[in-house]
Amino acid sequence: MSTALLMMVLTIAIYLATLFVYRRHRRLYTTPVIVSTALIVIILLVFHLPYETYMTGGKWIDRLLGPAVVALAYPLYQFRDILKKMFVPIMTGTVIGAVVGIVSGLLLSKWAGFSDLIIHSIVPKSVTTPVAMSISESTGGVMPLTAVFVMIAGIGGLLIHPFVLKVSGLTHRIGRGVGMGSASHAIGTSASMERDTLEGSISTVAMVLSAVIVSIIAPGLTLLFM
Amino acid sequence: MNRVFIVMLQVAGLYGIYLAGSWIQQALGLFIPGSVIGMLLLFVLLSLKIIPEWLLQQGVAFMIRHLPFFFIPATVGIISYAHVFKGKGMLLIVIGLFSTALVMAVSGRVTQMLVKRREEA
């Protein structure tokens, strides 16, 4: 069997197994994307396989991320009336979230004494990977490193969101959706979608708006605060 | 036709829209990724009733239900950058998490406040 096929089968098998466990034992630490990633990383490390080898098969799954994002148009369409009615609150929250994300990431890593290269890489972390990478490229960051920070915002956000939502008193589905989409892009959206379709749709809108807003304001804010 | 075949056909349709989105992105030199343009495109097609809802329904439900699956190859990529987060680099994880929590709380609270005001009005 070719390596590519083996890697694909491995990923599908591990995902289905973790999903099986998750459906019976629904906890944060059994979330399929987290457990699957951890298991695959362990397998690659144990067998001394580089990421490039994994991606010969992984890229075929990665390629389906595009149509998966396209599919999010459906819930958006179903909730179009609420979206129209609540556009101003959603837009305002998302713009403020975009500014908070860029400025906090930049200033904290600057105060901690990290190099410009790392600071530029962390700035666009709240938005979806392809957009974050192109922002990072234009401001002078390292693209693969940015992808890792995007993962920290996504997976990390997934891990801490029950705590953050509780502490910040976010009870409304629209408020939660904007928080999840603005902070943790598509991974946050998938968690929102699982909880509630309206929250998930709001999160989708916030994710898309955030991607556009961050790419417009990141270069200017970076210049201002560096 | 069985269900699996319908889902596959509809996912192929979604893939076609994604390709159209990527093409638009390249042709116009946009910074927004092809997948997001594809999503906006499908939204417009649904709104104008050019694509009826039933045409892609099962495929859409399948993709959204298994959305996390499609992230796995990208998240496994962390393996290549583990060294950045050794020693002082650990601080970067803390910064990333703190900033993410801040964005979630602030953007959510602002929205919630404005929504509630609007609902009461």
mmCIF file of C-alpha atoms in Angstrom:
data_model
loop_
_atom_site.group_PDB
_atom_site.id
_atom_site.type_symbol
_atom_site.label_atom_id
_atom_site.label_comp_id
_atom_site.label_asym_id
_atom_site.label_seq_id
_atom_site.Cartn_x
_atom_site.Cartn_y
_atom_site.Cartn_z
ATOM 1 C CA MET A 1 0.000 0.000 0.000
ATOM 2 C CA SER A 2 1.385 3.409 -0.834
ATOM 3 C CA THR A 3 2.379 5.766 1.965
ATOM 4 C CA ALA A 4 -0.163 8.371 0.882
ATOM 5 C CA LEU A 5 -3.040 5.936 1.053
ATOM 6 C CA LEU A 6 -1.810 4.591 4.393
ATOM 7 C CA MET A 7 -1.701 8.118 5.870
ATOM 8 C CA MET A 8 -5.216 8.837 4.640
ATOM 9 C CA VAL A 9 -6.611 5.601 6.019
ATOM 10 C CA LEU A 10 -4.785 6.224 9.300
ATOM 11 C CA THR A 11 -6.317 9.707 9.620
ATOM 12 C CA ILE A 12 -9.827 8.519 8.787
ATOM 13 C CA ALA A 13 -9.580 5.525 11.147
ATOM 14 C CA ILE A 14 -8.287 7.633 14.035
ATOM 15 C CA TYR A 15 -10.937 10.305 13.449
ATOM 16 C CA LEU A 16 -13.769 7.747 13.387
ATOM 17 C CA ALA A 17 -12.431 6.078 16.528
ATOM 18 C CA THR A 18 -12.183 9.384 18.404
ATOM 19 C CA LEU A 19 -15.648 10.367 17.175
ATOM 20 C CA PHE A 20 -17.011 7.062 18.473
ATOM 21 C CA VAL A 21 -15.526 7.758 21.910
ATOM 22 C CA TYR A 22 -16.674 11.393 21.852
ATOM 23 C CA ARG A 23 -20.296 10.461 21.112
ATOM 24 C CA ARG A 24 -20.373 8.244 24.171
ATOM 25 C CA HIS A 25 -18.215 10.354 26.434
ATOM 26 C CA ARG A 26 -18.699 13.990 25.499
ATOM 27 C CA ARG A 27 -15.952 15.960 27.219
ATOM 28 C CA LEU A 28 -13.639 18.754 26.166
ATOM 29 C CA TYR A 29 -10.612 16.444 26.348
ATOM 30 C CA THR A 30 -12.271 13.878 24.086
ATOM 31 C CA THR A 31 -12.887 16.445 21.281
ATOM 32 C CA PRO A 32 -12.008 14.511 18.068
ATOM 33 C CA VAL A 33 -9.808 17.183 16.448
ATOM 34 C CA ILE A 34 -7.640 17.432 19.571
ATOM 35 C CA VAL A 35 -7.340 13.704 20.313
ATOM 36 C CA SER A 36 -6.822 12.787 16.630
ATOM 37 C CA THR A 37 -4.073 15.403 16.231
ATOM 38 C CA ALA A 38 -2.332 14.208 19.394
ATOM 39 C CA LEU A 39 -2.501 10.544 18.343
ATOM 40 C CA ILE A 40 -1.195 11.213 14.840
ATOM 41 C CA VAL A 41 1.645 13.380 16.180
ATOM 42 C CA ILE A 42 2.619 10.564 18.582
ATOM 43 C CA ILE A 43 2.533 7.979 15.779
ATOM 44 C CA LEU A 44 4.705 10.172 13.529
ATOM 45 C CA LEU A 45 7.202 10.739 16.347
ATOM 46 C CA VAL A 46 7.358 7.060 17.296
ATOM 47 C CA PHE A 47 7.994 5.965 13.703
ATOM 48 C CA HIS A 48 10.304 8.925 12.941
ATOM 49 C CA LEU A 49 8.104 10.061 10.078
ATOM 50 C CA PRO A 50 8.457 13.697 8.969
ATOM 51 C CA TYR A 51 5.366 15.885 8.449
ATOM 52 C CA GLU A 52 6.065 15.929 4.697
ATOM 53 C CA THR A 53 5.606 12.153 4.569
ATOM 54 C CA TYR A 54 2.329 12.425 6.457
ATOM 55 C CA MET A 55 1.126 15.149 4.102
ATOM 56 C CA THR A 56 1.520 12.982 0.985
ATOM 57 C CA GLY A 57 -1.801 11.528 2.174
ATOM 58 C CA GLY A 58 -2.902 14.361 4.455
ATOM 59 C CA LYS A 59 -3.028 16.860 1.604
ATOM 60 C CA TRP A 60 -6.041 15.088 0.102
ATOM 61 C CA ILE A 61 -7.995 15.655 3.284
ATOM 62 C CA ASP A 62 -6.591 19.172 3.585
ATOM 63 C CA ARG A 63 -7.891 19.904 0.094
ATOM 64 C CA LEU A 64 -11.457 19.178 1.226
ATOM 65 C CA LEU A 65 -11.215 22.010 3.735
ATOM 66 C CA GLY A 66 -12.092 24.349 0.830
ATOM 67 C CA PRO A 67 -15.494 22.776 0.004
ATOM 68 C CA ALA A 68 -16.141 22.395 3.767
ATOM 69 C CA VAL A 69 -15.853 26.159 4.160
ATOM 70 C CA VAL A 70 -18.071 26.665 1.088
ATOM 71 C CA ALA A 71 -20.735 24.508 2.794
ATOM 72 C CA LEU A 72 -21.023 27.100 5.576
ATOM 73 C CA ALA A 73 -23.007 29.265 3.134
ATOM 74 C CA TYR A 74 -26.071 27.110 3.870
ATOM 75 C CA PRO A 75 -26.608 27.946 7.546
ATOM 76 C CA LEU A 76 -25.731 31.539 6.672
ATOM 77 C CA TYR A 77 -28.550 31.524 4.146
ATOM 78 C CA GLN A 78 -30.982 29.904 6.577
ATOM 79 C CA PHE A 79 -30.395 32.621 9.179
ATOM 80 C CA ARG A 80 -30.209 35.530 6.728
ATOM 81 C CA ASP A 81 -33.080 37.428 8.386
ATOM 82 C CA ILE A 82 -31.484 37.419 11.845
ATOM 83 C CA LEU A 83 -28.145 38.318 10.310
ATOM 84 C CA LYS A 84 -29.629 41.301 8.527
ATOM 85 C CA LYS A 85 -31.363 42.473 11.683
ATOM 86 C CA MET A 86 -28.294 42.034 13.895
ATOM 87 C CA PHE A 87 -25.630 43.136 11.419
ATOM 88 C CA VAL A 88 -24.561 46.269 13.310
ATOM 89 C CA PRO A 89 -23.961 44.486 16.658
ATOM 90 C CA ILE A 90 -22.126 41.635 14.913
ATOM 91 C CA MET A 91 -19.979 44.020 12.849
ATOM 92 C CA THR A 92 -19.149 46.231 15.847
ATOM 93 C CA GLY A 93 -18.163 43.273 18.037
ATOM 94 C CA THR A 94 -16.036 41.763 15.278
ATOM 95 C CA VAL A 95 -14.153 45.005 14.520
ATOM 96 C CA ILE A 96 -13.359 45.510 18.210
ATOM 97 C CA GLY A 97 -12.304 41.861 18.490
ATOM 98 C CA ALA A 98 -9.982 42.230 15.488
ATOM 99 C CA VAL A 99 -8.264 45.268 17.033
ATOM 100 C CA VAL A 100 -7.969 43.580 20.452
ATOM 101 C CA GLY A 101 -6.470 40.452 18.879
ATOM 102 C CA ILE A 102 -3.837 42.268 16.829
ATOM 103 C CA VAL A 103 -2.803 44.778 19.507
ATOM 104 C CA SER A 104 -2.703 42.307 22.418
ATOM 105 C CA GLY A 105 -0.703 39.714 20.480
ATOM 106 C CA LEU A 106 1.735 42.357 19.250
ATOM 107 C CA LEU A 107 2.302 44.200 22.529
ATOM 108 C CA LEU A 108 2.534 41.092 24.731
ATOM 109 C CA SER A 109 5.124 39.400 22.511
ATOM 110 C CA LYS A 110 7.013 42.700 22.157
ATOM 111 C CA TRP A 111 7.139 43.222 25.942
ATOM 112 C CA ALA A 112 8.263 39.618 26.390
ATOM 113 C CA GLY A 113 11.223 40.475 24.155
ATOM 114 C CA PHE A 114 10.581 38.257 21.134
ATOM 115 C CA SER A 115 12.117 39.016 17.730
ATOM 116 C CA ASP A 116 10.275 41.068 15.110
ATOM 117 C CA LEU A 117 9.960 37.936 13.002
ATOM 118 C CA ILE A 118 7.963 36.187 15.744
ATOM 119 C CA ILE A 119 5.886 39.288 16.530
ATOM 120 C CA HIS A 120 4.865 39.669 12.875
ATOM 121 C CA SER A 121 3.994 35.961 12.809
ATOM 122 C CA ILE A 122 1.699 36.150 15.847
ATOM 123 C CA VAL A 123 -0.269 39.268 14.791
ATOM 124 C CA PRO A 124 -2.787 37.617 12.382
ATOM 125 C CA LYS A 125 -3.391 34.485 14.542
ATOM 126 C CA SER A 126 -7.160 35.018 15.023
ATOM 127 C CA VAL A 127 -8.089 34.516 11.379
ATOM 128 C CA THR A 128 -8.339 31.468 9.142
ATOM 129 C CA THR A 129 -4.968 29.997 8.026
ATOM 130 C CA PRO A 130 -4.761 31.075 4.348
ATOM 131 C CA VAL A 131 -5.639 34.693 5.189
ATOM 132 C CA ALA A 132 -3.343 34.737 8.223
ATOM 133 C CA MET A 133 -0.458 33.415 6.116
ATOM 134 C CA SER A 134 -0.875 36.050 3.439
ATOM 135 C CA ILE A 135 -1.054 38.823 6.090
ATOM 136 C CA SER A 136 2.075 37.441 7.744
ATOM 137 C CA GLU A 137 3.854 37.407 4.403
ATOM 138 C CA SER A 138 2.980 41.027 3.706
ATOM 139 C CA THR A 139 4.062 42.323 7.137
ATOM 140 C CA GLY A 140 7.304 40.334 7.347
ATOM 141 C CA GLY A 141 6.421 37.268 9.430
ATOM 142 C CA VAL A 142 7.185 33.584 8.854
ATOM 143 C CA MET A 143 4.244 31.832 7.185
ATOM 144 C CA PRO A 144 4.511 28.310 8.701
ATOM 145 C CA LEU A 145 5.021 29.835 12.151
ATOM 146 C CA THR A 146 1.883 31.903 11.640
ATOM 147 C CA ALA A 147 0.035 28.677 10.821
ATOM 148 C CA VAL A 148 1.094 27.354 14.231
ATOM 149 C CA PHE A 149 -0.178 30.477 16.006
ATOM 150 C CA VAL A 150 -3.451 30.140 14.108
ATOM 151 C CA MET A 151 -3.647 26.609 15.530
ATOM 152 C CA ILE A 152 -2.989 27.901 19.056
ATOM 153 C CA ALA A 153 -5.861 30.382 18.626
ATOM 154 C CA GLY A 154 -8.085 27.610 17.215
ATOM 155 C CA ILE A 155 -7.308 24.563 19.340
ATOM 156 C CA GLY A 156 -6.412 26.684 22.384
ATOM 157 C CA GLY A 157 -9.615 28.646 21.969
ATOM 158 C CA LEU A 158 -11.533 25.386 21.759
ATOM 159 C CA LEU A 159 -9.973 24.217 25.032
ATOM 160 C CA ILE A 160 -10.515 27.421 26.999
ATOM 161 C CA HIS A 161 -13.843 28.584 25.543
ATOM 162 C CA PRO A 162 -16.164 27.000 28.154
ATOM 163 C CA PHE A 163 -14.200 28.843 30.845
ATOM 164 C CA VAL A 164 -14.025 32.141 28.914
ATOM 165 C CA LEU A 165 -17.730 32.116 28.003
ATOM 166 C CA LYS A 166 -18.638 31.472 31.624
ATOM 167 C CA VAL A 167 -16.329 34.050 33.197
ATOM 168 C CA SER A 168 -17.260 36.767 30.704
ATOM 169 C CA GLY A 169 -20.974 36.064 31.125
ATOM 170 C CA LEU A 170 -21.603 35.269 27.472
ATOM 171 C CA THR A 171 -25.025 33.670 27.475
ATOM 172 C CA HIS A 172 -26.565 35.021 24.278
ATOM 173 C CA ARG A 173 -26.146 32.861 21.174
ATOM 174 C CA ILE A 174 -25.219 35.856 19.011
ATOM 175 C CA GLY A 175 -22.611 37.114 21.488
ATOM 176 C CA ARG A 176 -21.122 33.626 21.797
ATOM 177 C CA GLY A 177 -21.007 33.194 18.041
ATOM 178 C CA VAL A 178 -19.137 36.468 17.518
ATOM 179 C CA GLY A 179 -16.686 35.596 20.306
ATOM 180 C CA MET A 180 -15.972 32.132 18.929
ATOM 181 C CA GLY A 181 -15.631 33.187 15.275
ATOM 182 C CA SER A 182 -13.533 36.293 16.039
ATOM 183 C CA ALA A 183 -11.113 34.502 18.365
ATOM 184 C CA SER A 184 -10.852 30.979 16.981
ATOM 185 C CA HIS A 185 -11.866 31.157 13.299
ATOM 186 C CA ALA A 186 -13.152 27.903 11.720
ATOM 187 C CA ILE A 187 -12.257 25.662 14.672
ATOM 188 C CA GLY A 188 -14.280 27.918 16.966
ATOM 189 C CA THR A 189 -17.050 27.896 14.381
ATOM 190 C CA SER A 190 -17.151 24.093 14.318
ATOM 191 C CA ALA A 191 -17.514 24.051 18.123
ATOM 192 C CA SER A 192 -20.295 26.667 17.922
ATOM 193 C CA MET A 193 -22.011 24.765 15.133
ATOM 194 C CA GLU A 194 -22.057 21.633 17.264
ATOM 195 C CA ARG A 195 -23.742 23.485 20.133
ATOM 196 C CA ASP A 196 -26.293 25.426 18.124
ATOM 197 C CA THR A 197 -26.864 26.161 14.423
ATOM 198 C CA LEU A 198 -27.645 29.851 14.990
ATOM 199 C CA GLU A 199 -24.534 30.328 17.134
ATOM 200 C CA GLY A 200 -22.542 28.492 14.455
ATOM 201 C CA SER A 201 -23.887 30.697 11.677
ATOM 202 C CA ILE A 202 -23.092 33.876 13.624
ATOM 203 C CA SER A 203 -19.630 32.458 14.227
ATOM 204 C CA THR A 204 -19.251 31.871 10.475
ATOM 205 C CA VAL A 205 -20.159 35.492 9.769
ATOM 206 C CA ALA A 206 -17.752 36.741 12.450
ATOM 207 C CA MET A 207 -14.982 34.522 11.068
ATOM 208 C CA VAL A 208 -15.419 35.864 7.537
ATOM 209 C CA LEU A 209 -15.753 39.513 8.605
ATOM 210 C CA SER A 210 -12.768 39.126 10.903
ATOM 211 C CA ALA A 211 -10.608 37.730 8.081
ATOM 212 C CA VAL A 212 -11.420 40.745 5.921
ATOM 213 C CA ILE A 213 -11.048 43.324 8.722
ATOM 214 C CA VAL A 214 -7.775 41.926 10.082
ATOM 215 C CA SER A 215 -6.180 41.846 6.648
ATOM 216 C CA ILE A 216 -7.111 45.491 6.132
ATOM 217 C CA ILE A 217 -6.046 46.858 9.534
ATOM 218 C CA ALA A 218 -3.135 44.568 10.514
ATOM 219 C CA PRO A 219 -0.431 46.298 8.430
ATOM 220 C CA GLY A 220 -1.358 49.768 9.749
ATOM 221 C CA LEU A 221 -1.682 48.704 13.389
ATOM 222 C CA THR A 222 1.615 46.835 13.184
ATOM 223 C CA LEU A 223 3.403 49.987 11.995
ATOM 224 C CA LEU A 224 1.732 52.014 14.741
ATOM 225 C CA PHE A 225 2.709 49.738 17.638
ATOM 226 C CA MET A 226 6.106 48.364 16.612
ATOM 227 C CA MET B 1 -29.536 6.287 -5.985
ATOM 228 C CA ASN B 2 -28.095 5.525 -2.623
ATOM 229 C CA ARG B 3 -27.278 8.130 0.009
ATOM 230 C CA VAL B 4 -23.483 7.806 -0.170
ATOM 231 C CA PHE B 5 -23.537 8.500 -3.883
ATOM 232 C CA ILE B 6 -25.723 11.587 -3.433
ATOM 233 C CA VAL B 7 -23.395 12.944 -0.730
ATOM 234 C CA MET B 8 -20.333 12.352 -2.941
ATOM 235 C CA LEU B 9 -21.957 14.048 -5.891
ATOM 236 C CA GLN B 10 -22.976 17.051 -3.795
ATOM 237 C CA VAL B 11 -19.522 17.339 -2.197
ATOM 238 C CA ALA B 12 -18.116 17.351 -5.741
ATOM 239 C CA GLY B 13 -20.503 20.231 -6.453
ATOM 240 C CA LEU B 14 -19.203 22.113 -3.402
ATOM 241 C CA TYR B 15 -15.671 21.439 -4.618
ATOM 242 C CA GLY B 16 -16.585 22.960 -7.971
ATOM 243 C CA ILE B 17 -17.804 26.129 -6.243
ATOM 244 C CA TYR B 18 -14.577 26.190 -4.218
ATOM 245 C CA LEU B 19 -12.574 25.974 -7.469
ATOM 246 C CA ALA B 20 -14.635 28.821 -8.925
ATOM 247 C CA GLY B 21 -13.858 30.849 -5.776
ATOM 248 C CA SER B 22 -10.144 30.131 -6.104
ATOM 249 C CA TRP B 23 -10.251 31.126 -9.745
ATOM 250 C CA ILE B 24 -11.954 34.443 -8.903
ATOM 251 C CA GLN B 25 -9.340 35.076 -6.217
ATOM 252 C CA GLN B 26 -6.469 34.539 -8.634
ATOM 253 C CA ALA B 27 -8.054 36.415 -11.504
ATOM 254 C CA LEU B 28 -8.716 39.482 -9.354
ATOM 255 C CA GLY B 29 -5.647 39.126 -7.122
ATOM 256 C CA LEU B 30 -7.729 39.194 -3.936
ATOM 257 C CA PHE B 31 -6.331 38.516 -0.444
ATOM 258 C CA ILE B 32 -9.491 36.682 0.674
ATOM 259 C CA PRO B 33 -9.011 32.899 0.264
ATOM 260 C CA GLY B 34 -10.806 31.023 -2.513
ATOM 261 C CA SER B 35 -12.840 29.001 -0.008
ATOM 262 C CA VAL B 36 -14.343 32.146 1.538
ATOM 263 C CA ILE B 37 -15.095 33.606 -1.904
ATOM 264 C CA GLY B 38 -16.705 30.267 -2.786
ATOM 265 C CA MET B 39 -18.851 30.482 0.333
ATOM 266 C CA LEU B 40 -19.998 34.011 -0.556
ATOM 267 C CA LEU B 41 -20.666 32.812 -4.099
ATOM 268 C CA LEU B 42 -22.866 29.942 -2.882
ATOM 269 C CA PHE B 43 -24.670 32.345 -0.535
ATOM 270 C CA VAL B 44 -25.479 34.609 -3.498
ATOM 271 C CA LEU B 45 -26.571 31.635 -5.642
ATOM 272 C CA LEU B 46 -28.910 30.466 -2.851
ATOM 273 C CA SER B 47 -30.284 33.969 -2.275
ATOM 274 C CA LEU B 48 -31.045 34.415 -5.988
ATOM 275 C CA LYS B 49 -32.641 30.924 -5.990
ATOM 276 C CA ILE B 50 -30.290 29.867 -8.802
ATOM 277 C CA ILE B 51 -29.350 26.878 -6.636
ATOM 278 C CA PRO B 52 -32.363 25.433 -4.786
ATOM 279 C CA GLU B 53 -31.728 24.395 -1.172
ATOM 280 C CA TRP B 54 -32.419 20.692 -1.722
ATOM 281 C CA LEU B 55 -29.774 20.346 -4.421
ATOM 282 C CA LEU B 56 -26.780 20.306 -2.048
ATOM 283 C CA GLN B 57 -28.445 19.630 1.296
ATOM 284 C CA GLN B 58 -27.084 16.178 2.204
ATOM 285 C CA GLY B 59 -23.545 17.062 1.086
ATOM 286 C CA VAL B 60 -23.630 20.260 3.143
ATOM 287 C CA ALA B 61 -24.910 18.439 6.229
ATOM 288 C CA PHE B 62 -22.138 15.868 5.860
ATOM 289 C CA MET B 63 -19.360 18.463 5.478
ATOM 290 C CA ILE B 64 -20.547 20.567 8.423
ATOM 291 C CA ARG B 65 -21.015 17.539 10.684
ATOM 292 C CA HIS B 66 -17.440 16.457 10.012
ATOM 293 C CA LEU B 67 -15.883 19.930 9.745
ATOM 294 C CA PRO B 68 -13.235 19.194 12.444
ATOM 295 C CA PHE B 69 -11.978 16.192 10.441
ATOM 296 C CA PHE B 70 -10.756 18.414 7.628
ATOM 297 C CA PHE B 71 -8.530 20.411 10.004
ATOM 298 C CA ILE B 72 -6.553 17.409 11.208
ATOM 299 C CA PRO B 73 -3.763 17.462 8.571
ATOM 300 C CA ALA B 74 -3.208 21.194 9.193
ATOM 301 C CA THR B 75 -3.132 20.837 12.979
ATOM 302 C CA VAL B 76 -0.668 17.944 12.775
ATOM 303 C CA GLY B 77 1.668 20.552 11.201
ATOM 304 C CA ILE B 78 2.442 21.746 14.731
ATOM 305 C CA ILE B 79 4.944 18.880 14.794
ATOM 306 C CA SER B 80 7.349 20.814 12.520
ATOM 307 C CA TYR B 81 7.484 23.831 14.834
ATOM 308 C CA ALA B 82 7.631 22.245 18.249
ATOM 309 C CA HIS B 83 11.185 23.582 18.749
ATOM 310 C CA VAL B 84 10.017 27.234 18.679
ATOM 311 C CA PHE B 85 8.032 26.607 21.852
ATOM 312 C CA LYS B 86 10.879 25.191 23.928
ATOM 313 C CA GLY B 87 12.203 27.199 26.901
ATOM 314 C CA LYS B 88 11.228 30.855 26.674
ATOM 315 C CA GLY B 89 9.084 29.976 23.666
ATOM 316 C CA MET B 90 6.549 28.470 26.079
ATOM 317 C CA LEU B 91 5.613 32.067 26.812
ATOM 318 C CA LEU B 92 4.324 32.383 23.219
ATOM 319 C CA ILE B 93 1.665 29.761 23.925
ATOM 320 C CA VAL B 94 0.580 31.684 27.017
ATOM 321 C CA ILE B 95 0.453 34.934 25.017
ATOM 322 C CA GLY B 96 -1.507 33.257 22.212
ATOM 323 C CA LEU B 97 -4.027 31.804 24.633
ATOM 324 C CA PHE B 98 -4.408 34.993 26.653
ATOM 325 C CA SER B 99 -4.908 37.118 23.542
ATOM 326 C CA THR B 100 -7.439 34.591 22.185
ATOM 327 C CA ALA B 101 -9.401 34.639 25.459
ATOM 328 C CA LEU B 102 -9.375 38.449 25.396
ATOM 329 C CA VAL B 103 -10.727 38.582 21.832
ATOM 330 C CA MET B 104 -13.448 36.048 22.646
ATOM 331 C CA ALA B 105 -14.591 37.850 25.794
ATOM 332 C CA VAL B 106 -14.437 41.429 24.474
ATOM 333 C CA SER B 107 -15.957 40.872 21.016
ATOM 334 C CA GLY B 108 -18.654 38.641 22.519
ATOM 335 C CA ARG B 109 -19.541 41.046 25.317
ATOM 336 C CA VAL B 110 -19.778 44.068 23.022
ATOM 337 C CA THR B 111 -22.030 42.147 20.632
ATOM 338 C CA GLN B 112 -24.191 40.739 23.417
ATOM 339 C CA MET B 113 -24.700 44.205 24.913
ATOM 340 C CA LEU B 114 -25.726 45.707 21.555
ATOM 341 C CA VAL B 115 -27.979 42.753 20.691
ATOM 342 C CA LYS B 116 -29.822 42.912 24.003
ATOM 343 C CA ARG B 117 -30.329 46.651 23.612
ATOM 344 C CA ARG B 118 -31.770 46.027 20.149
ATOM 345 C CA GLU B 119 -34.019 43.216 21.328
ATOM 346 C CA GLU B 120 -35.449 45.372 24.106
ATOM 347 C CA ALA B 121 -36.119 48.294 21.763
#
